[in-house]
Coordinates of C-alpha atoms in Angstrom, one line a residue:
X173 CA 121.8 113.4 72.0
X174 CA 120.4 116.2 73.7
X175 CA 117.7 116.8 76.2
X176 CA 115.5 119.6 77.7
X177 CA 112.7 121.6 78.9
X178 CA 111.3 124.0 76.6
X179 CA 109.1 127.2 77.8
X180 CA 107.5 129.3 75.0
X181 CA 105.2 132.1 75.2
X182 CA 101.9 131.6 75.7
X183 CA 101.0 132.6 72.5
X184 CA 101.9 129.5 71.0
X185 CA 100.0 127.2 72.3
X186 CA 96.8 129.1 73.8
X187 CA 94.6 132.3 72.9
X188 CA 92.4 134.6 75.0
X189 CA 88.7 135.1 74.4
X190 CA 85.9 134.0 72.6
X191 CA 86.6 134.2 69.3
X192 CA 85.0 132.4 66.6
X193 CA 85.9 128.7 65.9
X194 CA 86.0 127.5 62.7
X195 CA 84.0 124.6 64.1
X196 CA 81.8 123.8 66.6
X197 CA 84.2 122.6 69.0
X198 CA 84.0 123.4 72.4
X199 CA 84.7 122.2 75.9
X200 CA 82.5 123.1 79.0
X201 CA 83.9 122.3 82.5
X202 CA 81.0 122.7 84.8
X203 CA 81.9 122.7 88.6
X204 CA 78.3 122.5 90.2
X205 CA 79.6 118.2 89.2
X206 CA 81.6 117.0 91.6
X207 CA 83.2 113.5 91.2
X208 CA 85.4 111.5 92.7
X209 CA 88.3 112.6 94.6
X210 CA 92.2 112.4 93.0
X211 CA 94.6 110.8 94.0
X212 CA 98.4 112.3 93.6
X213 CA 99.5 108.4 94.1
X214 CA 97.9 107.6 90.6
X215 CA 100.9 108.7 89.4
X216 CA 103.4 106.0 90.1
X217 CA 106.2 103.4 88.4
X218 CA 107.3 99.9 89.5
X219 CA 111.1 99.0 90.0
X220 CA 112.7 96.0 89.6
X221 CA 115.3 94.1 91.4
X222 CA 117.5 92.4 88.3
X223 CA 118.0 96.4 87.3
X224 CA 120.9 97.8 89.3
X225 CA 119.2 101.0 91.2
X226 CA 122.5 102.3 92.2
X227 CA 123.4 103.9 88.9
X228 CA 123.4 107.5 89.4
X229 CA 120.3 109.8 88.6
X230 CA 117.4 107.4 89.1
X231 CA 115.7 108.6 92.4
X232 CA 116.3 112.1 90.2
X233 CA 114.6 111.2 86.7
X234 CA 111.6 109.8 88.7
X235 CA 111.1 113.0 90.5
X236 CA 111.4 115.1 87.5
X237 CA 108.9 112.9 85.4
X238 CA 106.0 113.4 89.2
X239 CA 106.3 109.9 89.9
X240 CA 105.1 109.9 93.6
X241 CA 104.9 106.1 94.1
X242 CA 106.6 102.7 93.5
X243 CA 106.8 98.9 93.5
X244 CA 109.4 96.5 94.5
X245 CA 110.6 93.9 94.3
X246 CA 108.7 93.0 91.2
X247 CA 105.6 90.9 89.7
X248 CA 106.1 87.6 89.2
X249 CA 109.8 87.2 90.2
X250 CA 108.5 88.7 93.6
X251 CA 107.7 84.8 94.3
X252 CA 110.8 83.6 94.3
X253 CA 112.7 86.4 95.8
X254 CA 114.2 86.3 99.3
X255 CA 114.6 89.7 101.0
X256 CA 116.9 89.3 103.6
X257 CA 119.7 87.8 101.1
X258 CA 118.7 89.6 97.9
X259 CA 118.8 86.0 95.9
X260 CA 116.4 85.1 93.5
X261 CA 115.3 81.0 93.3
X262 CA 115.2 79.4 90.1
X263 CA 112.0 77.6 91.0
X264 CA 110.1 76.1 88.0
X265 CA 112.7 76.7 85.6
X266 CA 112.0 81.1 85.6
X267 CA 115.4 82.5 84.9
X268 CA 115.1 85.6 87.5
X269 CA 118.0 87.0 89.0
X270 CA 118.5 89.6 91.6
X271 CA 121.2 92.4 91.0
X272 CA 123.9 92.4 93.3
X273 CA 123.8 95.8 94.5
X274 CA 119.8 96.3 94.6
X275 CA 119.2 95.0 98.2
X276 CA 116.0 96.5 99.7
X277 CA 118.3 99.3 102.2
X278 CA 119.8 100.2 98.8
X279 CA 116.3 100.6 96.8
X280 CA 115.1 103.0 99.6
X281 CA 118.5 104.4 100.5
X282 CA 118.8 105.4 96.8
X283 CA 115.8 105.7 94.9
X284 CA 112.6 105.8 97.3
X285 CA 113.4 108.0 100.0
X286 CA 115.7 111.2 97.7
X287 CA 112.5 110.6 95.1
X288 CA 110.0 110.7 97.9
X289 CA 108.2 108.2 96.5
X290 CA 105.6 106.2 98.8
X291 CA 107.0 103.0 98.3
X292 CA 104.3 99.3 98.2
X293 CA 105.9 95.9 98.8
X294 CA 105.0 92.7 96.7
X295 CA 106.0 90.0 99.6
X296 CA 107.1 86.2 98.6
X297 CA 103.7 83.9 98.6
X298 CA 105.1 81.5 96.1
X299 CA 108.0 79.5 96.9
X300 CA 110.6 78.4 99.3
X301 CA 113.9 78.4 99.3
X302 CA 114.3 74.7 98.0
X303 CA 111.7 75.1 95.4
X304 CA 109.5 72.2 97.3
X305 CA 106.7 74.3 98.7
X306 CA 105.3 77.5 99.5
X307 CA 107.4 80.5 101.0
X308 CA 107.7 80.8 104.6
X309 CA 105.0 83.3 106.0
X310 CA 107.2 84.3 108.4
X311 CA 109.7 86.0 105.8
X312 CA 106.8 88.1 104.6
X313 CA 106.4 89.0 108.4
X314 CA 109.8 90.0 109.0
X315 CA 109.7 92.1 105.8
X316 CA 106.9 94.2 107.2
X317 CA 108.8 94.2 111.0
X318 CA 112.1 95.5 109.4
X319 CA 110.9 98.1 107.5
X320 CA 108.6 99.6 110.0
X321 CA 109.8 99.0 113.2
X322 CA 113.7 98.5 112.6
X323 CA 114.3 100.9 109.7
X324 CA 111.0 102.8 110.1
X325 CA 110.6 103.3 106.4
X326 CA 106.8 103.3 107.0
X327 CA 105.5 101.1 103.8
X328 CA 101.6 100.5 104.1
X329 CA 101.3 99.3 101.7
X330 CA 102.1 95.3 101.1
X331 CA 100.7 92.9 98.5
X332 CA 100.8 89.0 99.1
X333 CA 102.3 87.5 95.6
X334 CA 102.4 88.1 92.6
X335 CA 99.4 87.1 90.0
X336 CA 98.6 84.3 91.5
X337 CA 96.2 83.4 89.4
X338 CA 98.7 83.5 86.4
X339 CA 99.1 80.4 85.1
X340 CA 102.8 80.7 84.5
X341 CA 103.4 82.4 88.1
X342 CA 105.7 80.9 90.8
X343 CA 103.6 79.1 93.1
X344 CA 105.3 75.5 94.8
X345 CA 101.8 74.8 97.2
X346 CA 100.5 71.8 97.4
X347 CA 97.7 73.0 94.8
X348 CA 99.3 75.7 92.9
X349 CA 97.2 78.1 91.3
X350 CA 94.2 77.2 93.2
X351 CA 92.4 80.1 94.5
X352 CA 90.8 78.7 97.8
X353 CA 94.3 77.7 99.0
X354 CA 95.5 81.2 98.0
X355 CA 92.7 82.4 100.0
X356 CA 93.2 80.4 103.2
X357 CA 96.9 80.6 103.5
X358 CA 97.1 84.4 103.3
X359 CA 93.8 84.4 105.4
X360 CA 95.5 82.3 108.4
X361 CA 99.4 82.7 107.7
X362 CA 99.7 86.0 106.6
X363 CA 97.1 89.0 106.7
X364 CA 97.5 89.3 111.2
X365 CA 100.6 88.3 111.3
X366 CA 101.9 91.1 108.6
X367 CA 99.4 93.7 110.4
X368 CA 100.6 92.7 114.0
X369 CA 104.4 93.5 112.5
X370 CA 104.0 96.6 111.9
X371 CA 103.7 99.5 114.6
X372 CA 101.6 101.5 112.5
X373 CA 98.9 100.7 110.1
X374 CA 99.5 98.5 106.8
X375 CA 97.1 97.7 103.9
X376 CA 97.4 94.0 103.2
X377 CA 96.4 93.2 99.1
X378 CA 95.2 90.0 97.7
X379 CA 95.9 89.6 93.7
X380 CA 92.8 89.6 91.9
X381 CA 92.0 89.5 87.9
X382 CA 88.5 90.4 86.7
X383 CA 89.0 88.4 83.5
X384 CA 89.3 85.3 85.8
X385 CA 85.8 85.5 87.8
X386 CA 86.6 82.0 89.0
X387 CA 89.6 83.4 90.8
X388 CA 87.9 86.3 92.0
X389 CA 84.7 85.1 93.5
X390 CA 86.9 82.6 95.6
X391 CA 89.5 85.0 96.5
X392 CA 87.2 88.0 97.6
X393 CA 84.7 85.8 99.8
X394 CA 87.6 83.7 101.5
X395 CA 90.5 85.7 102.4
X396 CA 91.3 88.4 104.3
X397 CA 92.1 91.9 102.9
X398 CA 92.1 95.3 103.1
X399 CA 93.0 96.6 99.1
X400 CA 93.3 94.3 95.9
X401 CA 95.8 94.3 93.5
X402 CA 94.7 94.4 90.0
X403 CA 96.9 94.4 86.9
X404 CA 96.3 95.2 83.3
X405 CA 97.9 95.1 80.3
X406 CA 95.7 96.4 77.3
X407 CA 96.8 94.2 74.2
X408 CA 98.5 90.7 73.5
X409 CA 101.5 89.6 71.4
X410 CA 99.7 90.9 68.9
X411 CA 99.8 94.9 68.8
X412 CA 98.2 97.9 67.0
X413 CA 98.4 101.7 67.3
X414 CA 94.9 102.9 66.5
X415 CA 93.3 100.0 68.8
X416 CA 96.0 100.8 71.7
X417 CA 95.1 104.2 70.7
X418 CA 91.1 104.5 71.4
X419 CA 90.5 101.3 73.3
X420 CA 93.3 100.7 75.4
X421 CA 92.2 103.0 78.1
X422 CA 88.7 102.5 77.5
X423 CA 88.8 98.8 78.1
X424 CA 91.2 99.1 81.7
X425 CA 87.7 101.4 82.4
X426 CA 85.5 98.3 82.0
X427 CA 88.1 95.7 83.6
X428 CA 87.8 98.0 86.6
X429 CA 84.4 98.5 86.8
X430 CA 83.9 94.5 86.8
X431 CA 85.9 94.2 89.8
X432 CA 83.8 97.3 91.8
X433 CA 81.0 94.7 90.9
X434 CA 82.9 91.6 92.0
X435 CA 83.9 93.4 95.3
X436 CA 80.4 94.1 95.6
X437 CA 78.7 90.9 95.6
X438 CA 81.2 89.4 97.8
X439 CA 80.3 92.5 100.6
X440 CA 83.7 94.6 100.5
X441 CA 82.3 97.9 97.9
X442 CA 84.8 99.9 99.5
X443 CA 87.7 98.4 99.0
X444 CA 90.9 100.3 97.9
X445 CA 91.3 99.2 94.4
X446 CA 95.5 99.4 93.9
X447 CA 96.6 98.7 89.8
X448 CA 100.2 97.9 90.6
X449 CA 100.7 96.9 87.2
X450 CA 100.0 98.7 84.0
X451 CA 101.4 98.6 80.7
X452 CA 100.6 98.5 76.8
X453 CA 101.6 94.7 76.4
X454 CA 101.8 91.3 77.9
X455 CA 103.8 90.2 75.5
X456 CA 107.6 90.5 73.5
X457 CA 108.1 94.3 73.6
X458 CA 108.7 96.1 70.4
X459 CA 108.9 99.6 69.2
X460 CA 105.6 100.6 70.1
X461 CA 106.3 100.6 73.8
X462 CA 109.1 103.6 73.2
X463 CA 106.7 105.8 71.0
X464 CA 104.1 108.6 71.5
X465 CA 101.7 105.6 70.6
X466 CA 102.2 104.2 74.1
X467 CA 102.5 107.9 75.7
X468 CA 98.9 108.6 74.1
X469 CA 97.6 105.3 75.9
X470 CA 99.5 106.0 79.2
X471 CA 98.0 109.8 79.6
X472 CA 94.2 108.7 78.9
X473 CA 95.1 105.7 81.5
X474 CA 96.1 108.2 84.2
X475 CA 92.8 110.1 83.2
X476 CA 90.6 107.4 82.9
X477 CA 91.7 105.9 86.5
X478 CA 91.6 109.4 88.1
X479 CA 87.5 109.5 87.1
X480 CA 87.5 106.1 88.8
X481 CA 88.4 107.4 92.0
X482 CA 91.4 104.9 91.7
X483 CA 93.6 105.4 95.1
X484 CA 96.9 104.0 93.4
X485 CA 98.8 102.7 90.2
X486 CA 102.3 102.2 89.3
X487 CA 103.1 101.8 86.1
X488 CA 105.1 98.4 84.4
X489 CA 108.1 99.4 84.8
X490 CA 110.3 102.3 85.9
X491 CA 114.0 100.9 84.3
X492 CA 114.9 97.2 82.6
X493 CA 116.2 95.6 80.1
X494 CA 116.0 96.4 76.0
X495 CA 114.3 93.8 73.9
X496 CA 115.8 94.1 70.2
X497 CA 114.2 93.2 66.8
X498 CA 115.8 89.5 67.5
X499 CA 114.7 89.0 70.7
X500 CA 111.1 88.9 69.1
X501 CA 109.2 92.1 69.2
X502 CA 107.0 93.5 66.7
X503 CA 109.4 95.7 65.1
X504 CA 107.1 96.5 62.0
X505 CA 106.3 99.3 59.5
X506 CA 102.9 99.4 60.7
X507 CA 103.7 100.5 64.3
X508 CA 104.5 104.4 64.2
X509 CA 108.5 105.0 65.5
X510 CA 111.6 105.1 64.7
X511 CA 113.2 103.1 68.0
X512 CA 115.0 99.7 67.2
X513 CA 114.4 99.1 70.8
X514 CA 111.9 97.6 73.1
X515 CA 111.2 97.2 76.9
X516 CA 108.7 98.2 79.7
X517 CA 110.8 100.7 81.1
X518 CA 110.0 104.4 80.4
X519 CA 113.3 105.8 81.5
X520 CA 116.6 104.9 79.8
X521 CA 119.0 102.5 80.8
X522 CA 121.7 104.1 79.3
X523 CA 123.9 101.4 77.2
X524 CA 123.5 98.1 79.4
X525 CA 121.2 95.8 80.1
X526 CA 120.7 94.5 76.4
X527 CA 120.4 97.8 75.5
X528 CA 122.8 99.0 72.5
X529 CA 124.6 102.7 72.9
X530 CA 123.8 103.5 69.4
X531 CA 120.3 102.8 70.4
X532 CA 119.4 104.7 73.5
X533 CA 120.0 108.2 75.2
X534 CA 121.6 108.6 77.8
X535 CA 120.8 106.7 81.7
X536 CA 118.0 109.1 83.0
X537 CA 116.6 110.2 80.4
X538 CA 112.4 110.2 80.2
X539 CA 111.4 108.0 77.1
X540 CA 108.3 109.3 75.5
X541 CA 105.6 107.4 78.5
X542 CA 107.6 109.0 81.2
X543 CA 107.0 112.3 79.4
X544 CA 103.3 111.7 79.4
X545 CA 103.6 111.4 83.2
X546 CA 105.3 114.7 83.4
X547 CA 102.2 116.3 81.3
X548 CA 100.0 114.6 83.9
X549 CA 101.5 116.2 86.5
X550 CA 100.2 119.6 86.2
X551 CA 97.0 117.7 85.7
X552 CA 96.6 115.7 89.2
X553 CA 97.1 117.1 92.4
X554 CA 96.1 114.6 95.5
X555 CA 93.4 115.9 97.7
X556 CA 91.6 117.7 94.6
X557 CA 88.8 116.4 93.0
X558 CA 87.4 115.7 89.6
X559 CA 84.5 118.0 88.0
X560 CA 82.1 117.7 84.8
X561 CA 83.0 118.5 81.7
X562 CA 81.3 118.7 78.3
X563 CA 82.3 118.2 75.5
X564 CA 80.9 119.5 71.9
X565 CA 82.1 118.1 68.6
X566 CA 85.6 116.6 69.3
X567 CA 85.5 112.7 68.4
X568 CA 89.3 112.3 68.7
X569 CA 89.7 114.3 71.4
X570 CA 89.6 112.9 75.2
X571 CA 88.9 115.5 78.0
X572 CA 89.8 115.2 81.3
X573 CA 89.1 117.9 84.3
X574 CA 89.6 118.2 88.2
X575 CA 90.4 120.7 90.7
X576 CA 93.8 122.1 91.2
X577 CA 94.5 124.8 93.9
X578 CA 92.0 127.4 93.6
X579 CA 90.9 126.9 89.9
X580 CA 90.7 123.9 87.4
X581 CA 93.1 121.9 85.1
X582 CA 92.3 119.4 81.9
X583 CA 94.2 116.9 80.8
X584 CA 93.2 116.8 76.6
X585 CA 94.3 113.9 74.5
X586 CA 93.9 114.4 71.0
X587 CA 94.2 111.1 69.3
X588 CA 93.7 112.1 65.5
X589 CA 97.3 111.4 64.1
X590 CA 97.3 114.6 61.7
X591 CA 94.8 116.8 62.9
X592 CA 95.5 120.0 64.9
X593 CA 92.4 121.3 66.5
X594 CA 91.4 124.6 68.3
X595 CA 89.0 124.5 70.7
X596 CA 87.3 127.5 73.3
X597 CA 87.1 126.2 77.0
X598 CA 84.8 127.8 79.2
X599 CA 84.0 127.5 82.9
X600 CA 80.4 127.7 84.2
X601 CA 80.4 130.5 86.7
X602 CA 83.3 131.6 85.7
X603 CA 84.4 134.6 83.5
X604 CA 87.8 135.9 83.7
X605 CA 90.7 134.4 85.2
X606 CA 94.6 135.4 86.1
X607 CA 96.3 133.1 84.2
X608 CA 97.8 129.8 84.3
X609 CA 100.1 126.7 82.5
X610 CA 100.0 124.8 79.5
X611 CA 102.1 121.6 78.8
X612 CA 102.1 119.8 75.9
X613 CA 104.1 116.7 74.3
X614 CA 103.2 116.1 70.9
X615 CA 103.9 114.1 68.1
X616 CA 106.4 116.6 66.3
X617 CA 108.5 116.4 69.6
X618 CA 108.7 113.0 70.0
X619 CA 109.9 113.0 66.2
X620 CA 112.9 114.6 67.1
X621 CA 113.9 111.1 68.3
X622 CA 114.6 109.7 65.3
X623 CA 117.3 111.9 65.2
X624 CA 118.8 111.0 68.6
X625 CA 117.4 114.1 70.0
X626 CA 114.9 113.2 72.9
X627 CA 112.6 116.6 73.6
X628 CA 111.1 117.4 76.8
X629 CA 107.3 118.3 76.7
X630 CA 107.4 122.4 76.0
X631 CA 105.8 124.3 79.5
X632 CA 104.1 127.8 78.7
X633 CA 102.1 130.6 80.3
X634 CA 98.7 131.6 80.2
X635 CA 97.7 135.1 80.8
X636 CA 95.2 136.5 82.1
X637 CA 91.5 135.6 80.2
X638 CA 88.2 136.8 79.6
X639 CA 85.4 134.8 78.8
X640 CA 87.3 131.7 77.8
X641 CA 90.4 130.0 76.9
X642 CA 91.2 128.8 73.2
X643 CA 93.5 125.8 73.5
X644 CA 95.3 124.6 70.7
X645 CA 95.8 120.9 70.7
X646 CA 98.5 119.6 67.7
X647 CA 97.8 116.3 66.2
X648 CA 98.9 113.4 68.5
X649 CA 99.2 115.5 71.6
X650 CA 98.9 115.1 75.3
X651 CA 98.2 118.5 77.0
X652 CA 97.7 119.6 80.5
X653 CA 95.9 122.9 81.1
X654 CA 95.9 125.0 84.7
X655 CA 93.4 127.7 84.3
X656 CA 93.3 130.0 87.2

């Protein structure tokens, strides 16, 4: 199998000036709008501790792909893991397990810190070490001391549980589940003592889920907080490309508009909203989650969430396990691919892990999502902000622009499955301009991997312009254009 980074001539993928489309396509960005400002921390991946995060070339494969944050130890398994001994309790019958050599020192020692990756903690509301009640607030609390003060790994950010209001979560309370106990243990056992840990400042997150308003209205009113974690997973057991496709993003846009609402009615409007979960599914993964399907969805995600002036996100999940045909998946002719392999992660595994050597490239290497993240790199930059943009004529296409340095970038997604399209960008105000990058990953790329060859997204130049830039978007693409 091979791998790598292709850079073409400009001439490929972009031409200079206003000529004459065959349509009336067009894309306006107009600067005068200013929106909300980006965040480079959109851009993030969770970790997991049953994944062994000492294998070689990790911390490296989320650098190349721009991850600049992560989550650990997990979602729901984060409530019934215990820090200071890396074990995992088998409390209500959840078959977690810790790996061995994936202690927290290690997870910063070896991926966080060499991938310089701002790092956010889920700590352990749910269970004890008997499996008879609640965790111990106080190992949450010595969590937060030991990797500020002792190790001064400066985490701020810290998130009590894990879904909570997930029915099949971990949580051994007297009243599992319930939202106003939630609310009043981490408002009296948890949110000072955490913040009084640390010798710097910390964001303390309660979970929240705007599809459970019950949850929420309790949650937000009663305890004590200074982000929420929200999580969001945009289809069922049941899976479809087209819907994933145009709704999927869509849809997270609504979920998180509910929860602005939500936060405020119950007096908090500014409050850091943090998606430390995102994904395709909630369900058995099959071969959608490894194709440009899922890529598609993840780059309008990271688009989508930058307009919302969303401060974080890490994405479900950096590396895990394979889920195979058997194992349940949907695994159908439907569903574009060619993978007979499923799984949250984005990078691969390399041959463990479930995961058959006949099936998957080599450890390290950036499975199609992960590629989208490397095309919406050259598309966020933190401290930049988004601008308006216009759009003429293009139904399949999503458009997506900000600031970056001292000019502009989009992030286009066009969703038609066999439609190339050409379309003339211009910039209010604007005329000419020195140059700039184009980075596309497409669907012919990601075809390549049916034949064991996994394709990088292809990086070009663009010269100098007049007038405007004609970009050239191949069918099922996710491009990233710098215009300077």
């Amino acid at each position: 199998m091979t791998r790598g980074i292709s850079v073409i001539a400009a001439a490929a993928a972009a031409m200079l000036g206003a000529a004459a489309c065959a349509s009336a396509a067009s894309i306006t960005l107009i600067p005068s709008e200013v929106g909300p400002r980006v965040y480079g921390q959109v851009r993030g991946v969770g970790m997991v501790v049953w994944f062994d995060i000492t294998e070689p070339g990790i911390a490296k494969s989320l650098e190349t792909a721009g991850m600049e944050t992560t989550r650990w130890p997990g979602g729901t398994p984060a409530d019934a893991y215990h820090w200071q001994t890396n074990t995992m309790m088998q409390c209500q019958e959840h078959p977690f397990h810790a790996n061995a050599h994936s202690t927290f020192d290690n997870f910063m020692q070896d991926v966080a810190i060499p991938a310089h990756l701002d790092t956010a903690i889920v700590v352990n509301y749910g269970s004890n070490r008997d499996c008879n009640g609640g965790a111990d607030p106080a190992e949450a609390v010595a969590w937060v001391a030991y990797a500020n003060r002792t190790k001064h790994y400066n985490i701020t950010w810290w998130t009590v549980g894990g879904e909570l209001w997930n029915r099949n979560t971990i949580d051994m309370h007297s009243q599992g589940g319930n939202p106003a106990q939630y609310a009043e243990v981490e408002a009296t056992q948890y949110y000072s003592q955490m913040k009084a840990a640390s010798p710097i400042p910390i964001h303390v997150c309660v979970d929240v889920n705007p599809r459970f308003p019950n949850w929420d209205s309790v949650v937000l009113s009663r305890a004590r907080y200074d982000c929420v974690e929200m999580h969001y997973y945009a289809q069922g057991p049941h899976v479809d490309d087209e819907r994933l496709i145009r709704n999927g993003a869509l849809n997270l846009t609504k979920r998180i508009r509910t929860l602005k609402e939500e936060l405020a009615a119950a007096g908090h409007p500014d409050t850091p909203i943090y998606l430390g979960e995102i994904g395709s599914t909630g369900g058995r993964t099959g071969k959608q989650t490894q194709s440009i399907v899922q890529a598609l969805y993840a780059a309008q995600v990271i688009g989508e969430i930058v307009d919302e002036g969303i401060p974080r996100a890490t994405w479900w999940l950096g590396y895990s396990n394979c889920y195979l045909p058997e194992n349940g998946g949907d695994f159908s002719s439907s569903l574009y691919g060619y993978q007979n392999f499923g799984g949250g992660m984005i990078f691969s595994g390399g041959p463990a892990n479930n995961c058959r050597a006949s099936d998957v490239p080599p450890l390290g290497t950036l499975l199609p999502t992960a590629d989208a993240f490397f095309v919406t790199k050259y598309f966020v930059r933190d401290g930049e902000h988004v601008v308006g943009v216009r759009a003429n004529s293009l139904p399949d296409v999503k458009v997506y622009a900000s600031t970056y340095r001292s000019g502009y970038a989009l992030l286009l997604v066009n969703r038609s499955e066999n439609q190339s399209v050409s379309i003339p960008v211009r910039i209010e105000g604007r005329s000419s301009g020195s140059g700039g990058t184009i980075v596309t990953y497409d669907k012919q790329l990601y075809d390549a991997s049916a034949h064991g060859e996994w394709l990088m997204p292809t990086v070009s130049a663009l010269p100098p312009w007049q007038g405007s830039v004609t970009v050239n978007l191949p069918p099922w693409s996710i491009t990233a254009v710098q215009i300077n």
